[in-house]
XYZ file of C-alpha atoms in Angstrom:
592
model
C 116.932 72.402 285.797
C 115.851 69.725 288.612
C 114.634 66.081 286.330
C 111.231 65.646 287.319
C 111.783 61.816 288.111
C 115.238 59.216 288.232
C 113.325 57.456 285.477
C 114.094 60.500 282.989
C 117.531 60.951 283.923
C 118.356 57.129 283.135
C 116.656 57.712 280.111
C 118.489 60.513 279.204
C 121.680 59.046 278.218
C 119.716 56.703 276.133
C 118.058 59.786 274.163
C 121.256 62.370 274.281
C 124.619 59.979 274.452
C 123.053 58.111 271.256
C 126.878 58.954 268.857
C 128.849 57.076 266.403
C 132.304 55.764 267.900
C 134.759 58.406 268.828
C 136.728 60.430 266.911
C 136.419 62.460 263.757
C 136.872 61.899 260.168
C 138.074 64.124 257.680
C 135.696 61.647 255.454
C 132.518 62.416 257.214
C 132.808 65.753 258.572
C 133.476 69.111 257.515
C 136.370 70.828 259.882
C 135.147 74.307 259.413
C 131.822 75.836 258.517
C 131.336 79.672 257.887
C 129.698 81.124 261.049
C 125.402 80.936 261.266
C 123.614 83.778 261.860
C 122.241 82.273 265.277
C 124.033 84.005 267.861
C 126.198 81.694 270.561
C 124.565 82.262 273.519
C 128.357 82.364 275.415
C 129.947 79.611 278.157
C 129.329 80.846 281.837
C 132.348 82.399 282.058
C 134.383 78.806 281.631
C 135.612 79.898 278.388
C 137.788 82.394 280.489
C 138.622 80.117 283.444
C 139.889 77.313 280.506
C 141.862 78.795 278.088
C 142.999 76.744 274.833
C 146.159 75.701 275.207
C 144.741 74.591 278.811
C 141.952 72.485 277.214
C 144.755 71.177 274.915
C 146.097 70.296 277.422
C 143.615 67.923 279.055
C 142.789 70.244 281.504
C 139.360 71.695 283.161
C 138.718 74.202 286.087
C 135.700 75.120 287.219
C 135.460 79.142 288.527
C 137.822 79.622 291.346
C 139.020 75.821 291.896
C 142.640 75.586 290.021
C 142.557 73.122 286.715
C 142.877 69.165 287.013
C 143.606 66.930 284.194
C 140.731 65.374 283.038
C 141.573 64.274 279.747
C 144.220 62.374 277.602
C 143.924 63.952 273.940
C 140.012 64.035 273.771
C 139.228 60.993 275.927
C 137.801 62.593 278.903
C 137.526 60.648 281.931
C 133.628 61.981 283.046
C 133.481 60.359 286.330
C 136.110 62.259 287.500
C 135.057 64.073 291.236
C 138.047 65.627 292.652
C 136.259 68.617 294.877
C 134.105 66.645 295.870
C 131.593 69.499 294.162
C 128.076 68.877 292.313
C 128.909 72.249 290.291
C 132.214 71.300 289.440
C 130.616 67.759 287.977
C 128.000 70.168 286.182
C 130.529 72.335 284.553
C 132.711 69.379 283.238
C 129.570 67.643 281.686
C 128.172 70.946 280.105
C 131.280 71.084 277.650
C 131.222 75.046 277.966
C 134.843 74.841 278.775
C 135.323 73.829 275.498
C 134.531 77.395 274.199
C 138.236 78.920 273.940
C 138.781 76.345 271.266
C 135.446 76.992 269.521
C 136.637 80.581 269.627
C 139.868 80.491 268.351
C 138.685 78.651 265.436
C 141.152 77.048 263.656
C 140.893 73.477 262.105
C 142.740 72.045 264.488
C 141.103 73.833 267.624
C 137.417 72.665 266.184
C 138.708 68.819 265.817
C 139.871 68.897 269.266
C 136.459 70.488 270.813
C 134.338 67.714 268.334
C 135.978 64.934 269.315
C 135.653 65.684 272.769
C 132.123 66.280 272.317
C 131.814 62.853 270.602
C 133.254 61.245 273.658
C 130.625 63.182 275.810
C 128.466 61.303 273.537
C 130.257 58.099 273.725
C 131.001 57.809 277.043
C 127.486 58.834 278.702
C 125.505 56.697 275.623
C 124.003 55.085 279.032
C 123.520 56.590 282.707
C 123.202 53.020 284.124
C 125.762 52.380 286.756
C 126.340 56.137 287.551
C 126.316 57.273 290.549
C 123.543 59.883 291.213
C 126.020 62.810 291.340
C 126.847 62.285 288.098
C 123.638 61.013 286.953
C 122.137 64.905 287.644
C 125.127 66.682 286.348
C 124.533 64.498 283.326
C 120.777 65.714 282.963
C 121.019 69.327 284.307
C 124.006 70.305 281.737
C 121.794 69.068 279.052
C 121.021 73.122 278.110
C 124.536 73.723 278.410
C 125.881 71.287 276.506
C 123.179 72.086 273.912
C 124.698 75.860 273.931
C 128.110 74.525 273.250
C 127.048 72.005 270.487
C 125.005 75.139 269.074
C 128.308 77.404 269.187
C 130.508 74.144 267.863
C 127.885 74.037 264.968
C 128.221 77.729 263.749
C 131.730 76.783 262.722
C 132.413 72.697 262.164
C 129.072 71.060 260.182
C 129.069 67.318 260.785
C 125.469 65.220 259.914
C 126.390 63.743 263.968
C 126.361 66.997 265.406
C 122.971 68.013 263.668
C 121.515 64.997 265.265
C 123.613 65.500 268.376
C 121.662 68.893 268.629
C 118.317 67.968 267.813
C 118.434 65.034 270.173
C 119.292 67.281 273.315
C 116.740 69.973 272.079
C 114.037 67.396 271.749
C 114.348 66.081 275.072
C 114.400 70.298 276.609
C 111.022 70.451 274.241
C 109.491 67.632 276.406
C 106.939 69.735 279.198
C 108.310 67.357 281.900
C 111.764 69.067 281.070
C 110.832 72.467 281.371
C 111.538 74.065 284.591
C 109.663 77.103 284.263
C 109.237 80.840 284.146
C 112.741 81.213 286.244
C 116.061 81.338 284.856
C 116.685 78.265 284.374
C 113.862 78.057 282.011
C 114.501 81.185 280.328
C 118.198 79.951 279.544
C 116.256 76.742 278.452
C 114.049 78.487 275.810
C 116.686 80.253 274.250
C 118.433 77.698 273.960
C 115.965 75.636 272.410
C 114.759 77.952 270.199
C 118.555 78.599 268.841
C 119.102 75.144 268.554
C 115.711 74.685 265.875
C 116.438 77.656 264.214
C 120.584 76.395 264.187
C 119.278 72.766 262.501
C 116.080 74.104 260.849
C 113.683 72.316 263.117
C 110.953 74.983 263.376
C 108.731 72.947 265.729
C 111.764 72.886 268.527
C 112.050 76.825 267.578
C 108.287 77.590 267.617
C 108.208 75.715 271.176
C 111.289 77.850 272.637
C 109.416 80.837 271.350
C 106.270 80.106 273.146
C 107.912 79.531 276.439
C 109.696 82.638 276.387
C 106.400 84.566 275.327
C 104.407 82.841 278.352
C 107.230 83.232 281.455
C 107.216 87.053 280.211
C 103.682 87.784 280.698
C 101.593 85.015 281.389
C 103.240 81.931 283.334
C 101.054 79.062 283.948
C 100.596 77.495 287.397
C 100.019 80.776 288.817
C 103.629 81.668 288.605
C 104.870 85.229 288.208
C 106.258 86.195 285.296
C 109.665 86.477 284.927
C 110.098 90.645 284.613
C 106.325 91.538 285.956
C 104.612 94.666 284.538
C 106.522 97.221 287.345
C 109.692 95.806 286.028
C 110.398 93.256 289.121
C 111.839 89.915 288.520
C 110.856 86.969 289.911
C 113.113 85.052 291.607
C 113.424 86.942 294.866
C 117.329 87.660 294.544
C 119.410 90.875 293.535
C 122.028 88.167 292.355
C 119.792 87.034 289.602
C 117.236 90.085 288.836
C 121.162 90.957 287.571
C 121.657 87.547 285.390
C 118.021 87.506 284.518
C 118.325 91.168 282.950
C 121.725 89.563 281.061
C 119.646 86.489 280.075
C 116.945 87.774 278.294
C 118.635 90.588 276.354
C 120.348 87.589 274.885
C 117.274 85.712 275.023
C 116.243 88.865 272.532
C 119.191 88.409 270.257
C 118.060 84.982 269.846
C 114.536 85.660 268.767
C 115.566 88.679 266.124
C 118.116 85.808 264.635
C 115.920 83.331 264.436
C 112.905 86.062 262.546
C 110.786 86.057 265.529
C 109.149 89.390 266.976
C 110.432 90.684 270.318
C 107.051 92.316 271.874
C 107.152 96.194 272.254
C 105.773 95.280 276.138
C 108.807 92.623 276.271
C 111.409 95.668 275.682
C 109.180 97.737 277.950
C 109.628 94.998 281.123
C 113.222 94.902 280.416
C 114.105 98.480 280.519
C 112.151 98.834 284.088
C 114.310 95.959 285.436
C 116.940 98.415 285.369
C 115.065 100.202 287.691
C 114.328 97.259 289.957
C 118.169 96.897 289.868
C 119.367 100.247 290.909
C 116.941 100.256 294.246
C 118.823 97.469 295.337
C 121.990 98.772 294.728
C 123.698 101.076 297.697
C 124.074 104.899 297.012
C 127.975 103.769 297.378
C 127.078 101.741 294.296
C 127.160 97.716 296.219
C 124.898 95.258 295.141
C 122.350 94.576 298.227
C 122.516 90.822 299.442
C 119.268 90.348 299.123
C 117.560 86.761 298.971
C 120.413 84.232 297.182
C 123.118 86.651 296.476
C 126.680 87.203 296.583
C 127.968 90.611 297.087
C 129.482 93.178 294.412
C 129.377 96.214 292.488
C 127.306 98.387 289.753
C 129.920 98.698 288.304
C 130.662 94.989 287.625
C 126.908 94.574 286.083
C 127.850 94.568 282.092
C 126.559 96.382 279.433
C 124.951 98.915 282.291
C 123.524 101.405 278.981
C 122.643 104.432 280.048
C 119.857 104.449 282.015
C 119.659 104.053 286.345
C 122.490 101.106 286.820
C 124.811 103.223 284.949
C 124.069 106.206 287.105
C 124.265 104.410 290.212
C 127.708 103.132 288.864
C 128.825 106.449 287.701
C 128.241 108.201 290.877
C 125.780 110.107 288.652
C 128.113 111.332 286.238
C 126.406 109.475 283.792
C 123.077 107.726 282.603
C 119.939 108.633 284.417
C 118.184 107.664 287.851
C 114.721 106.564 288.368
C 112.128 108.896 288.225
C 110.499 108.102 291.991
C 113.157 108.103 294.918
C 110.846 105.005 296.777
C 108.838 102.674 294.815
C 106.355 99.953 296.087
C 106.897 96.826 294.254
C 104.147 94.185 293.707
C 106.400 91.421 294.100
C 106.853 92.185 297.531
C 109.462 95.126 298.191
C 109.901 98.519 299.524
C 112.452 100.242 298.314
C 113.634 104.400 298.761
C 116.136 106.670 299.492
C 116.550 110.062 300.238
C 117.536 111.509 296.690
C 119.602 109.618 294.000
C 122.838 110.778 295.163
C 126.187 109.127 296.343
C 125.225 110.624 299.879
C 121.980 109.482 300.608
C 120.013 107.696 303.186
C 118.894 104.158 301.421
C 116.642 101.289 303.041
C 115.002 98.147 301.770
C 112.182 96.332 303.097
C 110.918 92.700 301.709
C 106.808 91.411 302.116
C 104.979 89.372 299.524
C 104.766 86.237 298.475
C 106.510 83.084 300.848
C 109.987 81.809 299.725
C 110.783 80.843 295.861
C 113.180 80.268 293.642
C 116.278 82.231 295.072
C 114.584 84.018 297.795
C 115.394 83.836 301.632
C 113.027 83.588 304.422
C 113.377 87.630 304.877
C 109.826 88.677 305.270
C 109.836 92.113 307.114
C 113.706 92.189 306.815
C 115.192 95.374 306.285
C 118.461 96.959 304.744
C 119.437 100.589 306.172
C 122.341 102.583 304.319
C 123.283 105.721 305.772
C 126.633 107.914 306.456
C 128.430 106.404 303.530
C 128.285 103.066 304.253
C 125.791 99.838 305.205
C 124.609 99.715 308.130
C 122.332 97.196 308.572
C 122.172 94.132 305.894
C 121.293 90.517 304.733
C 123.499 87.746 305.854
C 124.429 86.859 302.108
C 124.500 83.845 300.636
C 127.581 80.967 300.517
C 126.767 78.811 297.389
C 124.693 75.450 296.881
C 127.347 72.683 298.223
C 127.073 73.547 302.196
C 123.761 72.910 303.073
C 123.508 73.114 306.829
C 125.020 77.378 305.679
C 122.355 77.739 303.135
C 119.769 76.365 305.348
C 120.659 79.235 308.135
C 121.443 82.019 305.897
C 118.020 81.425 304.299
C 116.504 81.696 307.974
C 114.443 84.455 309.392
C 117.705 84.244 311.912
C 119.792 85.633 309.405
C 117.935 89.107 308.534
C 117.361 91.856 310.388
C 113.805 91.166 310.696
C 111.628 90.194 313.922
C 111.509 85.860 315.166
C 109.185 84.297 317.057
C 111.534 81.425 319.541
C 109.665 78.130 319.822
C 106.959 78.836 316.862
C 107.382 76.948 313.482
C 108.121 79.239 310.646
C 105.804 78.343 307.327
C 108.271 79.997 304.662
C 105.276 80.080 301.854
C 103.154 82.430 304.289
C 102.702 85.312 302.277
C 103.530 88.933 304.249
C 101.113 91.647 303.425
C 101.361 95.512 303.319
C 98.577 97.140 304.975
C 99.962 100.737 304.455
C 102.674 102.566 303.161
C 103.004 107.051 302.786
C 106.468 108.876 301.034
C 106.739 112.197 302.022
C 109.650 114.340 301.332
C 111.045 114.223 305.098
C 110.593 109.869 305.427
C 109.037 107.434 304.684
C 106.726 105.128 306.504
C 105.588 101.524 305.833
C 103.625 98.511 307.456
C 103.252 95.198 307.520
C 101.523 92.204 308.676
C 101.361 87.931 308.606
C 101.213 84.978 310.797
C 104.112 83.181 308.653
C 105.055 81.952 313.068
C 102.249 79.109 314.039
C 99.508 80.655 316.527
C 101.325 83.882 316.303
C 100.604 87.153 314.012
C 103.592 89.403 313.428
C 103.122 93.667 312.675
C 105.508 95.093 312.244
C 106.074 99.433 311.062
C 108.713 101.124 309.999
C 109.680 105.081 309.734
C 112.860 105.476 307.562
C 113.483 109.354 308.158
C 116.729 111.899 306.621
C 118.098 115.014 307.827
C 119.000 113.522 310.292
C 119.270 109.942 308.695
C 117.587 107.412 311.052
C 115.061 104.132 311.214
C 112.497 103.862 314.038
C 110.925 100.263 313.787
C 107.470 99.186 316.143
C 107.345 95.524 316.014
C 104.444 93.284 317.862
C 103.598 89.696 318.398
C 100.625 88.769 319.196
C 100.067 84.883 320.051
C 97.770 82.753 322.041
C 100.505 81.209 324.373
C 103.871 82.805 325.503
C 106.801 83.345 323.355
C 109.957 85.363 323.068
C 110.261 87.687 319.703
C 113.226 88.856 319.250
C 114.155 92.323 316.915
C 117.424 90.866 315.293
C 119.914 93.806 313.592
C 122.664 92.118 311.087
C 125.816 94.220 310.928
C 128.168 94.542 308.480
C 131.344 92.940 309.093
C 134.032 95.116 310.310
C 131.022 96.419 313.299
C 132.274 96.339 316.646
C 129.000 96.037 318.556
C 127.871 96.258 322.463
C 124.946 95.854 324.726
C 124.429 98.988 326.902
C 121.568 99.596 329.419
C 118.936 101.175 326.943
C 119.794 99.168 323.776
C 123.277 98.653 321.956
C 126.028 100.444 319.958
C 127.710 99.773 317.171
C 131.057 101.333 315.547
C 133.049 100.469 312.643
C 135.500 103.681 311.947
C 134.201 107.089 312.930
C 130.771 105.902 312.012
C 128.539 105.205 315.131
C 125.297 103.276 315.051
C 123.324 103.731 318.412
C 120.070 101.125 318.617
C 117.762 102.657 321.027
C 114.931 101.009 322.671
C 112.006 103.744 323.309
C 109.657 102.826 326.465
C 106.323 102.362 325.530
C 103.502 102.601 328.414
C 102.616 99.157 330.149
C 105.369 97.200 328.234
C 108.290 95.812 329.752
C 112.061 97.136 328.473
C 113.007 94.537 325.857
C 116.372 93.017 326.651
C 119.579 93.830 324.854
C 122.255 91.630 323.641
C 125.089 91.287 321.135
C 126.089 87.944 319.843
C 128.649 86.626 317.057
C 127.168 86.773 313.553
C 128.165 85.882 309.878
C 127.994 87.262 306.571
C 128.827 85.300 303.703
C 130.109 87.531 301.275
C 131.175 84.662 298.238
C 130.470 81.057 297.805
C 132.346 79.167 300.647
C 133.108 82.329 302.643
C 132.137 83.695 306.269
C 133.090 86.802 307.496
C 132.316 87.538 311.575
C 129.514 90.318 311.953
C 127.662 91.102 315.051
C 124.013 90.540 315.545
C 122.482 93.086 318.184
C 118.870 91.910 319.621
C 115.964 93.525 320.989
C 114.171 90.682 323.134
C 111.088 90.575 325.195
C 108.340 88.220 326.214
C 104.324 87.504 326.158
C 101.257 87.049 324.545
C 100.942 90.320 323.551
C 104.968 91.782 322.435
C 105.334 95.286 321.651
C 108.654 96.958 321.286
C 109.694 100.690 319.638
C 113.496 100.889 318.542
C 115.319 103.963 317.104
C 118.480 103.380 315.229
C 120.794 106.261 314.722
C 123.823 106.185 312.568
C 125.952 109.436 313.533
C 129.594 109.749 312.412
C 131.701 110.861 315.536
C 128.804 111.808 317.681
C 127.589 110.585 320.899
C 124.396 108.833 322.343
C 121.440 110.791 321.364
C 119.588 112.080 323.922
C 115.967 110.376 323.714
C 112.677 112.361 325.279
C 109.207 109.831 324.852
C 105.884 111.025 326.349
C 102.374 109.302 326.365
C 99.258 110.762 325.190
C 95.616 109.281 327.165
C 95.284 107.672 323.457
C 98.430 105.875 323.742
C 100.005 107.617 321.488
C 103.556 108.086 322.025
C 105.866 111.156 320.688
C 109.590 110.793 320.591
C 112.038 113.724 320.372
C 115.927 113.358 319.691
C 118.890 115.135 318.198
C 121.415 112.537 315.933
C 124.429 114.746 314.845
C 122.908 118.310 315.916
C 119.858 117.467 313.954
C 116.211 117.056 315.254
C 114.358 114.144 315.191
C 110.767 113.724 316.224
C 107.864 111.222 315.257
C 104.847 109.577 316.979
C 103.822 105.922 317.152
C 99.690 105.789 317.047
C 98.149 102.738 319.523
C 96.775 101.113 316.024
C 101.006 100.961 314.870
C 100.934 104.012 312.579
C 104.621 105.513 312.777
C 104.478 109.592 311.663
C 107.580 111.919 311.039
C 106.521 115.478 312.950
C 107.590 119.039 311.853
């Protein structure tokens, strides 16, 4: 959650960090309470990364930095900065790493975790003479503090924790406060309607309820909704379609507790996010970096049911797969493959609205699986602290997708589909936007199996001269090289050759190969070669095949021009034949 001015964060230790002196008192507080029925809503994982005796200790770590003492018995020193790290300041001040003690439950464990919530309370009473680091992780670990307070309350009862609570839920009810129909706002909701249910403050409740109801199916501002009626959510990212579809099964939980309805059309969106999921996960079962996302598995997605995610994890030996093998989604993606096996040909393709929430600028970018592995892919994503990374991975210059050099990109342009046909031998897709000033991009695509391939038409059209370049992201572990007709790639036996296809009039587009990245993990870059398709004009027009072969050779490419301008390429790619025709008007057709 982002304050929506300084003025409410330096109110906000005024309204929160409002607590009696330090401390507990057998006197005035009861050590141990039997558990509520509101569920706790869990600690980000820093329950794991700080177990008890570590807490006890006076020690904190935030995921994957080791522990540093922050604390000596329960006064906890919250300036503290050692990283150097706004999300190691968040985690501190959001008092989830107090959880292992919660858990274990014991009188003693509960004292310790209350009287270092009391010096939370204590300590940031005022946000005056903070400096702005701390000053936002002080306001944006207001939900998660409120979870851990929540949690604290199920088992330790205390008249300053109830007002502890309600204070910190009062100020999420506030509309200025709300961040929206994103996940951040979902977690927010939940939260806020545990917390009313958790101190009997059915107003807070009813207005945690409401929020939820509206980001699900009707978000104001002309936001979409969080899980859309296809099942796609809205944040642009595989990363967090992944923690949304966590979030609001909990979010569930929560309303049953608290003896609110969960909508039959709620349980309905939820089950088809599963399907969203498990197009953007590989045949070899990876997660697809697509928009803000770090890379990993199926099988690390939890409670995967039995549905597509646990197929997809399974190899098929469990669950079940989509019905479709290539879906259109609404909120701007193009997904398919050749059949729902572990040796399928897979490809994704992004359009839609511009950039939001977690999304990259990746309009027209596309993801190509094929002979076991990726073959063509996002760049990733690296984390939130190194902005002059995130700013390039979120680039059009980091997807395999087709820039205009010396044109300002607009990332809210909106990308449109103007067709799109699934057949049983490929699949073929098109689209269209001028997100480049005084240029239009079109760009079609023909993903094709038996033999697995991807022919991609691209043109610019602009009133001035510019460059467009075809960019092609390889995985790392690609060895790639510029050859006269286009470029080849190897990693292993498997063989990627990028051919350009002459089209009548147009000049050759020029190959290269230059040093790439891929960022795999927050604050990690891995080397990956980019292979480009250049040419120049006012009016660009360039026709590549890619062929992935494993231990073949160069395919052999015929192309012939019709009076129409039609042109019909033939090819073999590992002793199978290949032939399709690209129409003057763009239109890209597989042929017997």
């Amino acid at each position: 959650m982002t304050p929506r001015s300084w003025a409410a964060v330096l109110a906000l230790g005024a309204v929160l960090g409002a607590a009696p002196a330090c401390g507990t008192s057998p006197r005035s507080a009861a050590p141990t309470a039997p558990p509520t029925g509101v569920p706790c809503l869990g600690y980000n994982g820093l329950n794991t990364a700080n177990p008890a005796d570590q807490v006890a200790a006076g020690r904190f770590a935030s995921p994957g930095l080791k522990p540093v003492r922050v604390a000596n018995g329960s006064d906890v020193d919250w300036g503290l900065d050692p990283y150097n790290d706004r999300t190691w300041q968040l985690w501190l001040h959001s008092l989830e790493w107090l959880g292992s003690l919660i858990a274990k439950g014991d009188a003693p464990s509960l004292a310790r975790a209350a009287a270092i919530v009391r010096d939370w309370l204590h300590d940031n009473s005022s946000t005056r003479g903070m400096d702005a680091d701390r000053r936002t992780a002080v306001a944006e670990g207001t939900k998660f503090r409120l979870i851990t307070m929540v949690c604290l309350h199920a088992r330790y009862r205390a008249p300053w924790l109830d007002r502890a609570i309600a204070r910190h839920a009062a100020w999420l009810a506030d509309p200025a406060h709300y961040s929206g129909p994103w996940n951040h706002g979902t977690d927010e909701s939940m939260i806020l309607l545990a917390a009313g249910c958790s101190v009997g403050r059915t107003d807070l409740a009813g207005t945690g309820y409401a929020r939820l109801a509206a980001a699900m199916t009707a978000p104001p501002g002309g936001a979409r909704p969080a899980i859309d009626a296809q099942g796609a959510n809205n944040e642009q990212s595989t990363h967090y379609a992944v923690y949304n579809r966590s979030r609001w099964a909990l979010a569930f939980d929560v309303v049953r507790a608290c003896g609110r309805p969960v909508p039959d059309e709620w349980e309905r969106r939820l089950r088809l996010l599963d399907d969203f999921i498990a197009f953007q996960l590989t045949p070899a079962g990876r997660r697809l970096q697509i928009g803000e996302s770090y890379a990993g598995t199926a099988a690390e997605i939890s409670d995967a049911g039995d549905g597509p995610i646990a197929w997809v994890a399974s190899g098929g030996k469990r669950g079940r797969h989509p019905a479709d093998r290539a879906r259109v989604y609404d909120a701007g993606y193009v997904m398919g493959r050749s059949d729902w096996s572990r040796h399928a040909v897979a490809y994704t393709a992004r359009f839609g609205p511009g950039r939001y929430a977690h999304g990259q600028d990746d309009h027209m970018s596309l993801t190509f699986f094929a002979e076991g592995r990726d073959l063509i892919v996002p760049s990733g994503h690296i984390g939130y602290s190194d902005g002059t990374w995130r700013t390039w991975l979120r680039s059009p210059q980091a997807h395999s997708t087709l820039a205009v050099r010396g044109a300002a990109f607009d990332s809210r342009a909106a990308t449109a589909l103007t067709a799109h046909r699934f057949t049983p031998a490929a699949d073929a897709f098109a689209f269209t936007d001028t997100a480049y000033a005084g240029a239009t991009r079109h760009r079609s695509v023909l993903a094709a199996w038996r033999p697995g391939a991807m022919a991609v038409l691209d043109e610019v059209r602009s009133a001035r001269p510019h460059t467009a370049d075809q960019l092609w992201h390889l995985p790392h572990g690609f060895a790639a090289r510029a050859v006269a007709d286009g470029a080849v790639a190897t990693a292993g036996r498997v063989r990627v050759d990028f051919l350009r296809i002459p089209l009548p009039g147009r000049a050759a587009p020029a190959p290269s190969v230059t040093p790439g990245w891929i960022a795999p993990a927050a604050r990690t870059t891995l080397p990956a070669p980019v292979v480009t398709l250049s040419a120049a004009g006012t009016d660009v027009r360039m026709l590549t095949l890619i062929a992935p072969s494993t231990g073949g050779t160069r395919p052999r490419v015929r192309a012939s021009a019709r009076p129409d301008g039609t042109v019909r390429v033939e090819t073999a790619i590992g002793g199978r034949r290949l032939a399709f025709e690209a129409s003057a008007d763009g239109t890209l057709r597989r042929l017997p």
